Tab-separated table of C-alpha atoms in Angstrom:
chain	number	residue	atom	x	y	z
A	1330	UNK	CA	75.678	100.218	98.498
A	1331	UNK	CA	74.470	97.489	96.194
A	1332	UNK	CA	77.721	96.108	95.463
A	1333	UNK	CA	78.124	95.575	99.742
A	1334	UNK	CA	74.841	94.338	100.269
A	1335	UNK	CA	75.362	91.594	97.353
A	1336	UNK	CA	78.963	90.789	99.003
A	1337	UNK	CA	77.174	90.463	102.229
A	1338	UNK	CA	74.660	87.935	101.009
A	1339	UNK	CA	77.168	86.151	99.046
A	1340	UNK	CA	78.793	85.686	102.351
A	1341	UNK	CA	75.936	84.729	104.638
A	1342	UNK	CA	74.904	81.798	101.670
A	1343	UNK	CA	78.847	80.378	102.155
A	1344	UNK	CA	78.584	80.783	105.881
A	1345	UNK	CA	75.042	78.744	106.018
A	1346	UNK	CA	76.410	76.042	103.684
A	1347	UNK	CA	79.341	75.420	105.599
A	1348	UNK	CA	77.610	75.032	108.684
A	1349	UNK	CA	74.672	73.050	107.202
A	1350	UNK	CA	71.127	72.527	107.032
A	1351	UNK	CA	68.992	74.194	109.607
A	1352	UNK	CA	72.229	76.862	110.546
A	1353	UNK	CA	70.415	80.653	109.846
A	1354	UNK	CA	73.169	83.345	109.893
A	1355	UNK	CA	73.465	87.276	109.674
A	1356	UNK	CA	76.051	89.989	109.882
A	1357	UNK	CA	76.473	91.255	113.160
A	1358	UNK	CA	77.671	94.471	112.576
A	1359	UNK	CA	80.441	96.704	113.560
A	1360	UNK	CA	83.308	98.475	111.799
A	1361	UNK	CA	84.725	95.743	110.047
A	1362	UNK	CA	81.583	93.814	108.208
A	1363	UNK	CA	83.166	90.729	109.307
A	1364	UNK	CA	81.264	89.268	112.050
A	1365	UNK	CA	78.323	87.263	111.793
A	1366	UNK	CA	75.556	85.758	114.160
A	1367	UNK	CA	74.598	82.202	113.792
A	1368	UNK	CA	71.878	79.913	115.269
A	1369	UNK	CA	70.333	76.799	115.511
A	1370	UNK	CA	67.028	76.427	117.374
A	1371	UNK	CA	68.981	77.460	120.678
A	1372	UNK	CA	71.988	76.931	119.416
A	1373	UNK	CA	74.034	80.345	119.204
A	1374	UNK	CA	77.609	80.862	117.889
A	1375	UNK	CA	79.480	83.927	117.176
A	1376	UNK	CA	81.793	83.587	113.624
A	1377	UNK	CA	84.088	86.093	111.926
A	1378	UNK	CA	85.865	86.472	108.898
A	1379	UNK	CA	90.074	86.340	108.839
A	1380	UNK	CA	89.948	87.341	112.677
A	1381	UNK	CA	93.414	87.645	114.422
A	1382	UNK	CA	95.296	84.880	114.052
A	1383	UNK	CA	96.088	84.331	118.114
A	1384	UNK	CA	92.612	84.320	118.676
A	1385	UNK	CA	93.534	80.927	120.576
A	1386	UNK	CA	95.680	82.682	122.880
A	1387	UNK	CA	93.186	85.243	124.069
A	1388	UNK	CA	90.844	82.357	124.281
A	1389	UNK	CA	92.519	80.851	126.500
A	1390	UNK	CA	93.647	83.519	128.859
A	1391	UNK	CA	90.351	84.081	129.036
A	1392	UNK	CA	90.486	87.613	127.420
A	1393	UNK	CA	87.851	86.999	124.369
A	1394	UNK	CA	84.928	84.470	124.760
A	1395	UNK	CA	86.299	80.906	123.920
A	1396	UNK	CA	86.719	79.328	120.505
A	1397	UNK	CA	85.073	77.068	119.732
A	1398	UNK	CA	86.574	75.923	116.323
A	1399	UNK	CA	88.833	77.219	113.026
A	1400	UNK	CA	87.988	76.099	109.007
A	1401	UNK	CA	89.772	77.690	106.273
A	1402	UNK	CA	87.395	77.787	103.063
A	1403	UNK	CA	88.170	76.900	99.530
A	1404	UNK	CA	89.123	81.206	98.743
A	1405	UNK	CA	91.603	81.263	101.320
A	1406	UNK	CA	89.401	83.012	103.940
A	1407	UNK	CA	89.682	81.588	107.416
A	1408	UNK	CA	86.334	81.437	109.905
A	1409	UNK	CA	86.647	81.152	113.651
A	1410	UNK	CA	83.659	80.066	115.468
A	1411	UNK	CA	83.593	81.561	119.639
A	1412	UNK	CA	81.048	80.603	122.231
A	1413	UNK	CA	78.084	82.759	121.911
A	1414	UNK	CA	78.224	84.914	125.294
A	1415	UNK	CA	75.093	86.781	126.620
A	1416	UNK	CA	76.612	89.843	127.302
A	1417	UNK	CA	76.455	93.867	127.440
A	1418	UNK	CA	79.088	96.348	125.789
A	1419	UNK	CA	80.384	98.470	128.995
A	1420	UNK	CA	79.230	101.825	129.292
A	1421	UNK	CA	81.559	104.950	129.121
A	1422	UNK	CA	81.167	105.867	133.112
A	1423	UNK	CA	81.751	101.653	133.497
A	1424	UNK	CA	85.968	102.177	132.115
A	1425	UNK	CA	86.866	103.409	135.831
A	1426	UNK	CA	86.338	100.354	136.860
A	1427	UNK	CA	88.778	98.197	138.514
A	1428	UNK	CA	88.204	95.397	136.794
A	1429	UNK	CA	89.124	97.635	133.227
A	1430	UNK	CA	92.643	97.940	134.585
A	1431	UNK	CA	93.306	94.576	136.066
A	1432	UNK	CA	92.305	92.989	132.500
A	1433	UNK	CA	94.592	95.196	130.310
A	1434	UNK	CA	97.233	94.773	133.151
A	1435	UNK	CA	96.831	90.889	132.199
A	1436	UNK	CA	97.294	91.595	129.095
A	1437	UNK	CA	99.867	93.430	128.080
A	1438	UNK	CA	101.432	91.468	130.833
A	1439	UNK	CA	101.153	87.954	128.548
A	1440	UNK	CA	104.329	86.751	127.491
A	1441	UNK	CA	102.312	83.855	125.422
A	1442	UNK	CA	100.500	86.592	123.369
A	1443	UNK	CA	103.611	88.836	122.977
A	1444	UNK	CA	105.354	85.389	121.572
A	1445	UNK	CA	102.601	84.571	119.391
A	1446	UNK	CA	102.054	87.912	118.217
A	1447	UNK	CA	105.770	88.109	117.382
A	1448	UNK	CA	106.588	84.301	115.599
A	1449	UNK	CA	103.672	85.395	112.941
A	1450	UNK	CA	105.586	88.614	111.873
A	1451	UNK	CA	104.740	91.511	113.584
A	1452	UNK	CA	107.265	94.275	114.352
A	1453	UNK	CA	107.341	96.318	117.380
A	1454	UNK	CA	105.889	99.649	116.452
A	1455	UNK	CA	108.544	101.675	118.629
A	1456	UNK	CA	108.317	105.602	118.531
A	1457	UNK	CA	111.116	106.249	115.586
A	1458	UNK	CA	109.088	104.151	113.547
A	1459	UNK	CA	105.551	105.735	114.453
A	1460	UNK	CA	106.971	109.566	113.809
A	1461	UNK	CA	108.814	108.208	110.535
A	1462	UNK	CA	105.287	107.157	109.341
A	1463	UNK	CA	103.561	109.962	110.151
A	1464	UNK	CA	106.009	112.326	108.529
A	1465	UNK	CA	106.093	110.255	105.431
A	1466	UNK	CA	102.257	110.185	105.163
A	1467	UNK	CA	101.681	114.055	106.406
A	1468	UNK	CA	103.796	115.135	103.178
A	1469	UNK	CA	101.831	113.444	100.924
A	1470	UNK	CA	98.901	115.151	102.450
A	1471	UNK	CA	96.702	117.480	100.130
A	1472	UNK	CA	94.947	119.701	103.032
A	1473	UNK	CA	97.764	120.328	105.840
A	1474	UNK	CA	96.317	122.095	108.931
A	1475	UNK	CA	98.574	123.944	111.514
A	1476	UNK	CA	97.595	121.911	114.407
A	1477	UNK	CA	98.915	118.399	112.320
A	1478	UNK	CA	102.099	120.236	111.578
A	1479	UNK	CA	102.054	121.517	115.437
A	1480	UNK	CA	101.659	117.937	116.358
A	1481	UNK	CA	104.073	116.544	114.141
A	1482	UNK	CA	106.840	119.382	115.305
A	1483	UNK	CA	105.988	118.111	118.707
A	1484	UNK	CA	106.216	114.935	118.282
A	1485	UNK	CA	109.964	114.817	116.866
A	1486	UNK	CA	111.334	117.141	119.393
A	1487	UNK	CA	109.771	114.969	122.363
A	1488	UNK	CA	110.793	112.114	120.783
A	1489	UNK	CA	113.953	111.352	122.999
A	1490	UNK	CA	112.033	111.040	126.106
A	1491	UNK	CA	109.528	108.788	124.301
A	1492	UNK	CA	111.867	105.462	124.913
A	1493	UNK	CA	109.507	102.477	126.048
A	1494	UNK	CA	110.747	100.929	128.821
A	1495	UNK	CA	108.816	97.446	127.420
A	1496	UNK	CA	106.961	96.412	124.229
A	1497	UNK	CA	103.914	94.342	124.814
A	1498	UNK	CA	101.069	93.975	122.858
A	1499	UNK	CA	98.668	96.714	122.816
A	1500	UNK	CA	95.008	96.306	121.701
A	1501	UNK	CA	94.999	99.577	119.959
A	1502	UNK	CA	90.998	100.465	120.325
A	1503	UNK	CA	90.228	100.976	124.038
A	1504	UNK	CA	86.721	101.958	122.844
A	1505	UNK	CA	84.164	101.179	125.145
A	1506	UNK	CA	81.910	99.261	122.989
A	1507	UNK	CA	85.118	96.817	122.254
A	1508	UNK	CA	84.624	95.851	126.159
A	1509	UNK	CA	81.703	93.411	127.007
A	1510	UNK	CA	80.670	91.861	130.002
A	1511	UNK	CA	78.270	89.096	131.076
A	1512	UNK	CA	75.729	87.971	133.441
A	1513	UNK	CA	78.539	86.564	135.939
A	1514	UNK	CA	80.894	89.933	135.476
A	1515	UNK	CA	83.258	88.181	133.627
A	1516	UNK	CA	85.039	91.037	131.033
A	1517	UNK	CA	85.940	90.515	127.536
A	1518	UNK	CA	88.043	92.944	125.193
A	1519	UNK	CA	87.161	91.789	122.116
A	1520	UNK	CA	87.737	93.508	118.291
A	1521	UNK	CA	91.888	92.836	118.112
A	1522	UNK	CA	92.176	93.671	114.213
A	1523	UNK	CA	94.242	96.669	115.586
A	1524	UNK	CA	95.999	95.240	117.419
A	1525	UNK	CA	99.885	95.431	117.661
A	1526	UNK	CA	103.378	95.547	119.779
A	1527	UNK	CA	104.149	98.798	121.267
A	1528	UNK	CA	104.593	100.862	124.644
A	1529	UNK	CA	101.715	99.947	126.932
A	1530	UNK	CA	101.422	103.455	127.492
A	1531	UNK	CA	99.386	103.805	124.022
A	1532	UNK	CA	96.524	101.456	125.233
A	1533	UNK	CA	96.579	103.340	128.921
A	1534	UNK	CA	97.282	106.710	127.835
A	1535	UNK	CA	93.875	106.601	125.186
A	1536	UNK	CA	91.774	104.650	127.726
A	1537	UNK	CA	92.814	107.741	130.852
A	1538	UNK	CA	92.268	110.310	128.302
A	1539	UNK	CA	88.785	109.507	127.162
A	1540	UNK	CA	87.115	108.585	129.684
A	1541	UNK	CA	88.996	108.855	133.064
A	1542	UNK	CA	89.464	112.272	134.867
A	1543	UNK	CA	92.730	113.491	135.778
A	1544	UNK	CA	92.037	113.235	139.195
A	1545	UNK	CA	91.241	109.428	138.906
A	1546	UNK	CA	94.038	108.305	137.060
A	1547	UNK	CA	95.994	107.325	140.121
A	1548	UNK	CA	94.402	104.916	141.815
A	1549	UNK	CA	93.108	103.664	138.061
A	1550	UNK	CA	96.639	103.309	137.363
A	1551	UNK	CA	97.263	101.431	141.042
A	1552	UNK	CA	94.727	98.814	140.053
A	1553	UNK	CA	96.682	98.613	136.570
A	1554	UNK	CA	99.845	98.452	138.665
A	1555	UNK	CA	101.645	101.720	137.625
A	1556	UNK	CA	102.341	104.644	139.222
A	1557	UNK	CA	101.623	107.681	137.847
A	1558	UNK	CA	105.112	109.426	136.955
A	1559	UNK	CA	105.999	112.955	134.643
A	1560	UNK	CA	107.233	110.178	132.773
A	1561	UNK	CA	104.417	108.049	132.068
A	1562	UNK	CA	101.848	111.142	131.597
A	1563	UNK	CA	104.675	112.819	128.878
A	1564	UNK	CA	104.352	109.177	126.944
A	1565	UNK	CA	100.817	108.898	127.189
A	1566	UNK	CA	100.165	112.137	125.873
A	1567	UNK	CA	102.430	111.447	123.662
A	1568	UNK	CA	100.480	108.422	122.233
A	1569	UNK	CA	97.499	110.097	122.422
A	1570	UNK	CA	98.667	113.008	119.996
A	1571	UNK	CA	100.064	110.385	117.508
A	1572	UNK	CA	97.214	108.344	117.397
A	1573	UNK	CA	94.919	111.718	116.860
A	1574	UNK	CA	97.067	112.870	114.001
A	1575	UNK	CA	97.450	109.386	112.429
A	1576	UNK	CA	93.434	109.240	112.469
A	1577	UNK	CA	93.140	112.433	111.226
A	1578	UNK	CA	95.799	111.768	107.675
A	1579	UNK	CA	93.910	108.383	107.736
A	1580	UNK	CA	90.686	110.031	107.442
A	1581	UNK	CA	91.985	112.813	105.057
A	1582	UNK	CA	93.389	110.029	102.430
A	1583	UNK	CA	90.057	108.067	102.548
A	1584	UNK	CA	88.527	111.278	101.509
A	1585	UNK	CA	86.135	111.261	104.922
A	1586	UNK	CA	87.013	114.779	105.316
A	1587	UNK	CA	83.886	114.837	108.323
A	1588	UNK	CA	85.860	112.946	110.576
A	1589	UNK	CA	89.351	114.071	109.261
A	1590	UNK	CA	88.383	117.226	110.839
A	1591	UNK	CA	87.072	116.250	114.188
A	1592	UNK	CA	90.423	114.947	114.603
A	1593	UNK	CA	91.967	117.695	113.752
A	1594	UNK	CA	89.794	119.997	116.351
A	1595	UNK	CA	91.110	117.377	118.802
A	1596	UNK	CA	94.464	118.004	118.085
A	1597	UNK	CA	93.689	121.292	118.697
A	1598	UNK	CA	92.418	121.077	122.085
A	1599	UNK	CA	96.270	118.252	122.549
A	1600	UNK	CA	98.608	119.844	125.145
A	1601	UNK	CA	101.750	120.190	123.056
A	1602	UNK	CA	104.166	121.084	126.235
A	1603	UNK	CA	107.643	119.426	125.435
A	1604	UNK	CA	109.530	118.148	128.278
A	1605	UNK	CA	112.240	121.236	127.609
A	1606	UNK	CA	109.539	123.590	128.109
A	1607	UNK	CA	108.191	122.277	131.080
A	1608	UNK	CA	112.103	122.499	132.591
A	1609	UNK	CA	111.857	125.979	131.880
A	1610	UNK	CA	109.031	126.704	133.489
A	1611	UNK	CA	110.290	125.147	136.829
């Protein structure tokens, strides 16, 4: 605890001297321990630490709160400074929205951010890759429950009618708190370190099966501009299983065996219907 607290100091001091005299800064929380909060008299900016590197494209579509300025420091760290935005994280009941579809319809429609997000390196994470992860880190698992193996089994047989009919890029953490909004309505997704290029129907499928009821999800998905299909709901849940299992090894390997197993209760509540079995029963 020490050891993060000194880091975090150590941090503040470099951000403060690089902004100079009369700048006052301080961590702003969150998952990451990279953001800060830094003022001057009225002055209020919002920095963070190695943030994604097409920042400047969501800027400027308007998706995060504008930038205001980049500086890479003397260790190789690069800060981004955005303008400070007086604003409120949406609620849970607030995701049904309209507005919540239209903005992830804009983006995962962006061709800039898909270009960006593909000339610095990123691969498309496509569906053979996902399972071929997973089944590499599940067998170097310690602990293996029944419902992980359940979901893995699934996974691979359901995996021919998993095909993505477009790779875009996904935001990968349709939390609510990752969604802010200000005085004027305008909506922000902000937090894009997991972000990546995959089947829109991972971002859509975990945002429906949060916090949207069933019975809402098609005229969420109209505002989105997608029709709900047996197609789309098999690759959502679909998503929505893999992500739950990939949280749950994640947790398992970090040793947070707490959360490891909330996952796993998850995945044992995760309809594991293939698409052959559903034939069947027609």
């Amino acid at each position: 605890m020490k050891n993060s607290d000194d880091t975090n100091k150590t941090r503040v001091n470099i951000l403060e001297f690089q902004l100079g005299d009369g700048w006052n800064v301080k961590p702003a929380g969150g998952s990451s321990g990279e953001a800060y909060i830094a003022w001057l008299g009225e002055r209020k900016i919002f920095l963070k630490r190695n943030s994604s590197p097409f920042l400047a494209v969501l800027s400027a579509e308007g998706i995060v709160p504008k930038l205001l300025w980049t500086k890479r420091l003397e260790n190789g760290d690069v800060i981004t400074a955005q303008k400070w935005v007086n604003s409120r994280e949406l609620r849970a009941k607030d995701m049904g929205e309209p507005q919540v579809a239209e903005l992830l319809s804009k983006i995962h429609s962006s061709a800039e951010l898909l270009d960006m997000f593909q000339r610095i390196g990123n691969k498309p994470r496509t569906p053979e890759l996902i399972v071929r992860e997973l089944e590499n880190s599940y067998k170097n698992l310690v602990e293996k429950h029944p419902a992980m193996a359940e979901a893995l089994s699934y996974m691979k047989e359901e995996l021919p009618h998993i095909t993505p009919a477009k790779m875009v890029v996904c935001h990968g953490d349709m939390n609510h708190n990752n969604w802010i909004v200000n005085g004027r309505g305008d909506l922000y997704l902000i937090d894009w370190d997991s972000a990546s290029v995959r089947d829109p129907a991972y971002d859509v499928g975990l945002l429906l099966h949060e916090y949207i009821p069933e019975k809402e999800w098609t005229a969420w998905l109209d505002h989105y501009g997608l029709s709900l299909t047996e197609t789309l709901k098999t690759k959502m849940n679909w998503y929505v299983v893999s992500h739950a299992l990939e949280q749950a090894i994640e947790h398992q390997r970090k040793n947070d065996l707490l959360t490891a197993s909330q996952w796993v209760t998850y995945l044992q509540t995760a309809s594991f219907k293939t698409t052959a079995e559903k034939k069947r029963e027609q």
